GROMACS .gro file of C-alpha atoms in nm:
model
   71
    1UNK     CA    1   4.657  -0.426   6.993
    2UNK     CA    2   4.558  -0.739   6.802
    3UNK     CA    3   4.364  -0.870   7.102
    4UNK     CA    4   4.174  -0.540   7.129
    5UNK     CA    5   4.079  -0.549   6.760
    6UNK     CA    6   3.963  -0.910   6.787
    7UNK     CA    7   3.752  -0.839   7.097
    8UNK     CA    8   3.602  -0.528   6.938
    9UNK     CA    9   3.520  -0.720   6.621
   10UNK     CA   10   3.352  -1.002   6.812
   11UNK     CA   11   3.151  -0.755   7.022
   12UNK     CA   12   3.045  -0.552   6.717
   13UNK     CA   13   2.943  -0.867   6.531
   14UNK     CA   14   2.730  -0.985   6.822
   15UNK     CA   15   2.578  -0.635   6.864
   16UNK     CA   16   2.471  -0.607   6.501
   17UNK     CA   17   2.366  -0.971   6.470
   18UNK     CA   18   2.643  -1.083   6.235
   19UNK     CA   19   2.784  -1.336   6.477
   20UNK     CA   20   3.119  -1.498   6.424
   21UNK     CA   21   3.040  -1.849   6.309
   22UNK     CA   22   3.389  -1.965   6.401
   23UNK     CA   23   3.396  -1.800   6.744
   24UNK     CA   24   3.343  -2.025   7.044
   25UNK     CA   25   3.347  -1.866   7.387
   26UNK     CA   26   3.582  -2.032   7.630
   27UNK     CA   27   3.417  -1.917   7.950
   28UNK     CA   28   3.049  -1.928   8.047
   29UNK     CA   29   3.070  -1.566   8.162
   30UNK     CA   30   3.203  -1.466   7.819
   31UNK     CA   31   2.908  -1.637   7.651
   32UNK     CA   32   2.667  -1.464   7.889
   33UNK     CA   33   2.818  -1.122   7.820
   34UNK     CA   34   2.799  -1.177   7.444
   35UNK     CA   35   2.438  -1.291   7.481
   36UNK     CA   36   2.354  -0.970   7.668
   37UNK     CA   37   2.534  -0.769   7.399
   38UNK     CA   38   2.321  -0.946   7.137
   39UNK     CA   39   1.999  -0.861   7.322
   40UNK     CA   40   2.099  -0.495   7.362
   41UNK     CA   41   2.189  -0.484   6.994
   42UNK     CA   42   1.849  -0.617   6.894
   43UNK     CA   43   1.672  -0.369   7.122
   44UNK     CA   44   1.880  -0.083   6.982
   45UNK     CA   45   1.799  -0.188   6.625
   46UNK     CA   46   1.426  -0.208   6.703
   47UNK     CA   47   1.436   0.133   6.869
   48UNK     CA   48   1.611   0.287   6.568
   49UNK     CA   49   1.359   0.135   6.326
   50UNK     CA   50   1.067   0.259   6.537
   51UNK     CA   51   1.225   0.604   6.556
   52UNK     CA   52   1.267   0.616   6.177
   53UNK     CA   53   0.908   0.505   6.123
   54UNK     CA   54   0.788   0.772   6.362
   55UNK     CA   55   1.002   1.030   6.184
   56UNK     CA   56   0.847   0.952   5.846
   57UNK     CA   57   0.493   0.927   5.988
   58UNK     CA   58   0.438   0.565   5.896
   59UNK     CA   59   0.328   0.453   6.242
   60UNK     CA   60  -0.033   0.572   6.204
   61UNK     CA   61  -0.096   0.436   5.855
   62UNK     CA   62  -0.295   0.134   5.969
   63UNK     CA   63  -0.507   0.344   6.205
   64UNK     CA   64  -0.594   0.594   5.934
   65UNK     CA   65  -0.688   0.318   5.688
   66UNK     CA   66  -0.903   0.157   5.958
   67UNK     CA   67  -1.078   0.487   6.030
   68UNK     CA   68  -1.144   0.540   5.658
   69UNK     CA   69  -1.302   0.196   5.624
   70UNK     CA   70  -1.525   0.252   5.926
   71UNK     CA   71  -1.655   0.587   5.793
   0.00000   0.00000   0.00000
């Protein structure tokens, strides 16, 4: 059970970008997998931020200001 908790914690830290500073991967494949987890975590975070901005209608603010200045 302790091994599962440690692996889950390492994976969650890499996913959310709070990497373990003391964690050193032993195998190259392990480092590659954690790198891919980091990339997917970043993409997920960017998607969630874009979705929230779209929800609150903030995505078209710069376009509307530009159109007002042109008129």
